[in-house]
XYZ file of N, CA and C in Angstrom:
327
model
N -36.647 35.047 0.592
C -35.343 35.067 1.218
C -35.421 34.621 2.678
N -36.510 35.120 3.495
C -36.348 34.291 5.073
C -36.921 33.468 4.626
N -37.817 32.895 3.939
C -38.233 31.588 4.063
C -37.075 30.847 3.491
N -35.998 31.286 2.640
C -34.952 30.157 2.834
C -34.089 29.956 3.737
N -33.656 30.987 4.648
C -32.928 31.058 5.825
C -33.867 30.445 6.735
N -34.965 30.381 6.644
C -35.706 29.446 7.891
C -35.066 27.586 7.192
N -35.438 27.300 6.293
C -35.243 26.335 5.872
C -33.572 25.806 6.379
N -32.723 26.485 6.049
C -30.955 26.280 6.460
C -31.349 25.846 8.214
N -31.776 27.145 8.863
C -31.709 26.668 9.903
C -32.409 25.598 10.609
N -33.239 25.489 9.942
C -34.010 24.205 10.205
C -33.306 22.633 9.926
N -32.651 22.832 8.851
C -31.663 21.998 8.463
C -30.501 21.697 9.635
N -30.039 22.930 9.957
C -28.991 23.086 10.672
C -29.222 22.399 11.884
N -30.461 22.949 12.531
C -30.471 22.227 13.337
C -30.893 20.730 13.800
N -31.073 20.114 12.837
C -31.429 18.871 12.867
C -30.227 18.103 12.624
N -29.274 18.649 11.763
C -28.029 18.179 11.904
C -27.180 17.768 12.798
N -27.869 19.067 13.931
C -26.250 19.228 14.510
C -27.466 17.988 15.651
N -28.534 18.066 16.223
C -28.917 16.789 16.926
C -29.027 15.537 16.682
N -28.678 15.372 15.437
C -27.983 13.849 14.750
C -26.506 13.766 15.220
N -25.886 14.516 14.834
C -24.383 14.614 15.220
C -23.959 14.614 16.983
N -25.100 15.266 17.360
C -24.760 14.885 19.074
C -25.403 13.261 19.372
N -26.208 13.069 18.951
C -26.721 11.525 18.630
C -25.479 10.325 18.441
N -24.807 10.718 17.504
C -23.778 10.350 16.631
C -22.590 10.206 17.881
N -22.672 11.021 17.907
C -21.417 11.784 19.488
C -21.434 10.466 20.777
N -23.014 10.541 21.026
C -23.588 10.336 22.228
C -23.178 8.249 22.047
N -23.597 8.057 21.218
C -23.531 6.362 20.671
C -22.343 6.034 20.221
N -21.114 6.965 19.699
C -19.934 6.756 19.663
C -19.300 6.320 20.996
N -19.449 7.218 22.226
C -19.109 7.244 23.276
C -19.259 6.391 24.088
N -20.991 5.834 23.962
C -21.192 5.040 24.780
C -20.746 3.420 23.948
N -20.410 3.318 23.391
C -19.725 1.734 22.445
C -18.280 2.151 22.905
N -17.142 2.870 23.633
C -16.282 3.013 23.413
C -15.567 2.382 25.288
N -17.365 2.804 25.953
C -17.132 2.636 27.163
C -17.535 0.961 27.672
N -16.728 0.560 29.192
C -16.976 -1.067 29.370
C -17.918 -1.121 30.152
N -18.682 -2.658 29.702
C -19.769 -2.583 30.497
C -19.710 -2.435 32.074
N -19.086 -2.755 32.668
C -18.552 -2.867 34.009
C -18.967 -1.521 34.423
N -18.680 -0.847 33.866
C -18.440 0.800 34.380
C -19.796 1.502 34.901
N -20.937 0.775 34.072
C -22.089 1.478 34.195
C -22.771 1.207 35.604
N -22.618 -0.072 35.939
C -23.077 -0.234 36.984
C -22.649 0.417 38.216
N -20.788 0.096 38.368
C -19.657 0.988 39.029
C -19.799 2.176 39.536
N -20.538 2.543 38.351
C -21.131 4.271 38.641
C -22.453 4.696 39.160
N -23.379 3.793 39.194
C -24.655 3.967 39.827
C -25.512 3.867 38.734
N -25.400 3.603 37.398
C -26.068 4.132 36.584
C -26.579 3.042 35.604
N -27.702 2.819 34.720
C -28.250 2.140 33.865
C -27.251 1.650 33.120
N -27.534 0.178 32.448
C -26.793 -0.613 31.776
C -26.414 -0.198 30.293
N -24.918 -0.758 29.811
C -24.818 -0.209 28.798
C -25.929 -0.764 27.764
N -26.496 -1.728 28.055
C -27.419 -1.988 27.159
C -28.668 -1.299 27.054
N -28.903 -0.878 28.246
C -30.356 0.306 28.363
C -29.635 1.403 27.532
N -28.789 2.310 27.723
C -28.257 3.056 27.307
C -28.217 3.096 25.302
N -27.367 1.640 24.992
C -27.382 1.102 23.973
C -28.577 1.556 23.131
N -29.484 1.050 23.759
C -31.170 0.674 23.288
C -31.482 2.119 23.205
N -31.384 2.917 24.401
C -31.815 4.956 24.068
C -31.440 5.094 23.179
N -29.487 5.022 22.683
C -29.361 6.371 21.922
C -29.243 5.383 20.468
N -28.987 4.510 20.249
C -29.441 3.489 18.962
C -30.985 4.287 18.583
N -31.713 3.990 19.536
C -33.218 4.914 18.912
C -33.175 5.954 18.177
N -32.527 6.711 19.687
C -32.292 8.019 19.126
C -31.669 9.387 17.954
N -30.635 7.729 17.679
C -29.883 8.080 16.507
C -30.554 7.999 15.012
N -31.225 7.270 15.422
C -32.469 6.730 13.732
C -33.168 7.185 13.769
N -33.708 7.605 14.696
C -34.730 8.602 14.889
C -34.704 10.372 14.242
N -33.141 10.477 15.321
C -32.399 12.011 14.378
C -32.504 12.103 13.237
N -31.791 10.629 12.504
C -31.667 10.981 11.096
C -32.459 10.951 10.349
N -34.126 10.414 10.732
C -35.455 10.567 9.853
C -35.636 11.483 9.972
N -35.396 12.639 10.879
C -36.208 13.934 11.000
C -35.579 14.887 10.405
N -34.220 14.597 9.991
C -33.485 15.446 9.215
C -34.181 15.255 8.141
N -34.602 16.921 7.868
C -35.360 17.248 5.869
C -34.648 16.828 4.905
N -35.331 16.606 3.459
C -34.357 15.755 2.880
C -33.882 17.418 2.055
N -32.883 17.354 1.334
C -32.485 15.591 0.441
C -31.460 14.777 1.581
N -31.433 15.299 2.655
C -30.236 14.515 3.304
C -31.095 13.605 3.969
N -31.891 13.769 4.935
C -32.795 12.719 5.671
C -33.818 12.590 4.872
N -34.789 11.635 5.879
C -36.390 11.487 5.200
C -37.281 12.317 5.591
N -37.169 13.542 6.442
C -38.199 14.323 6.649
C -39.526 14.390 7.399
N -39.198 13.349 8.441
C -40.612 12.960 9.180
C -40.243 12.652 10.486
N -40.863 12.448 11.734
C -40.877 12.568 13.165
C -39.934 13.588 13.142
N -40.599 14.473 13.255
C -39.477 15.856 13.637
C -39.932 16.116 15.199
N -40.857 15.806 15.618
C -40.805 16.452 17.056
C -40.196 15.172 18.091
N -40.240 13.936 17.178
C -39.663 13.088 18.204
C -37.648 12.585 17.700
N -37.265 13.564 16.976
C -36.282 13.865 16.522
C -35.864 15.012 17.760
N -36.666 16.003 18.553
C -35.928 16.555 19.023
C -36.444 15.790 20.237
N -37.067 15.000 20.760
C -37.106 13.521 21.840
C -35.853 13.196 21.802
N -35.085 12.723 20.566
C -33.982 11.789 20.753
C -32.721 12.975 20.824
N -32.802 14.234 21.112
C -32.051 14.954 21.425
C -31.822 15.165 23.061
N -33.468 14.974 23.658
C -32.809 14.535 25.084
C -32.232 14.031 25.389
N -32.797 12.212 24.855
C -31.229 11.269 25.265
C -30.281 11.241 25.384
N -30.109 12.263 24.492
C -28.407 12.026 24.472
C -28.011 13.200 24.963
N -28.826 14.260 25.376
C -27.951 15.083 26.268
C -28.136 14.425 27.731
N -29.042 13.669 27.792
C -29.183 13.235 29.470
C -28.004 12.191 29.767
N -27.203 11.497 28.570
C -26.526 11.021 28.553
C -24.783 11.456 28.351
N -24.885 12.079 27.789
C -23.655 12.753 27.651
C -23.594 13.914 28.716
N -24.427 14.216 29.421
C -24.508 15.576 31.332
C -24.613 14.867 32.055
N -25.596 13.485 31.889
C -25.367 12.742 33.534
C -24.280 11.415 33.146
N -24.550 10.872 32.776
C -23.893 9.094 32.382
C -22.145 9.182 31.828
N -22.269 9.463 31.016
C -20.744 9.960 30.499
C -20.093 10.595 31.379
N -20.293 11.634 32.206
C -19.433 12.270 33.407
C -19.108 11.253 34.448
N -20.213 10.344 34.814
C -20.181 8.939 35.949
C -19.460 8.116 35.136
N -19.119 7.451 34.078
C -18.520 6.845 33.404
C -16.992 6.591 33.071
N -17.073 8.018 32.934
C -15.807 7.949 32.531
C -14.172 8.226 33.241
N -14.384 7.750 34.172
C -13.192 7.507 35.508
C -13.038 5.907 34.614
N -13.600 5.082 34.349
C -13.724 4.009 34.047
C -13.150 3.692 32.803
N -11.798 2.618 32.529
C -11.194 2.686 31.304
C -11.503 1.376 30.818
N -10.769 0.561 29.765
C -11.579 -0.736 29.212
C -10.368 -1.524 30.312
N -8.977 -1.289 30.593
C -8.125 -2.046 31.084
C -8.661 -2.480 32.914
N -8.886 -0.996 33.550
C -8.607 -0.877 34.466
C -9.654 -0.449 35.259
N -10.417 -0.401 36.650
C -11.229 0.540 37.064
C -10.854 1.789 37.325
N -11.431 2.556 38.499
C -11.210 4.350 38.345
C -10.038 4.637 38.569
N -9.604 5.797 38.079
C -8.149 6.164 37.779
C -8.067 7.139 38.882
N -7.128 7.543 39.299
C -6.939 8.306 40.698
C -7.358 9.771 40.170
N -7.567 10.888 40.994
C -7.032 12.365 40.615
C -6.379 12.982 40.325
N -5.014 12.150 39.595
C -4.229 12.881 38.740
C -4.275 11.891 37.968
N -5.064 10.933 37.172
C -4.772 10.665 36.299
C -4.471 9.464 36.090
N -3.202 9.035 36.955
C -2.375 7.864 37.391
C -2.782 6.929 38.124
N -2.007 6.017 38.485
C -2.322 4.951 39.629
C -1.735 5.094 41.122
């Protein structure tokens, strides 16, 4: 019985660092390239290139039957990325829209 509750959570959590993966590479395809620089920060293509890794990476380390079950410690590697990306990069980013540059403090122009 705990050895199957170890197993869930083990599951669980490999999930949910695919899904922030998932999160993290949604976000950054949604944002313009312009912005990255704007903000002080690495190109969307460096960025691109992290969490693209990181995302294939997640989903090998997820146990099967859902993943393939292997690089699990560099499965939780590609969980940095994308929190270093979604706490530092995404917060600098996102003043930045696809139309327009930074939007004032309320919002508006």
């Amino acid at each position: 019985m705990v050895a199957t509750l170890q197993v869930y959570l083990y599951l669980i959590f490999f999930l949910v660092i695919f899904a922030l993966c998932v999160w993290a590479l949604v976000d950054l395809l949604r944002r313009p390239p312009a912005a990255f620089p704007s903000a002080g920060k690495r190109t969307k293509s460096f960025w691109g290139a992290i969490l693209g890794v990181a995302t294939a990476v997640s989903f090998m380390s997820i146990p099967p039957p859902i993943g393939l079950g292997f690089l699990s410690f560099l499965g939780l590697l590609s969980a940095v990325g994308a929190i270093v990306y979604l706490v530092d990069v995404r917060p600098a980013v996102a003043p930045y829209n696809r139309r327009r540059g930074p939007r004032g403090p309320s919002g508006g122009w």
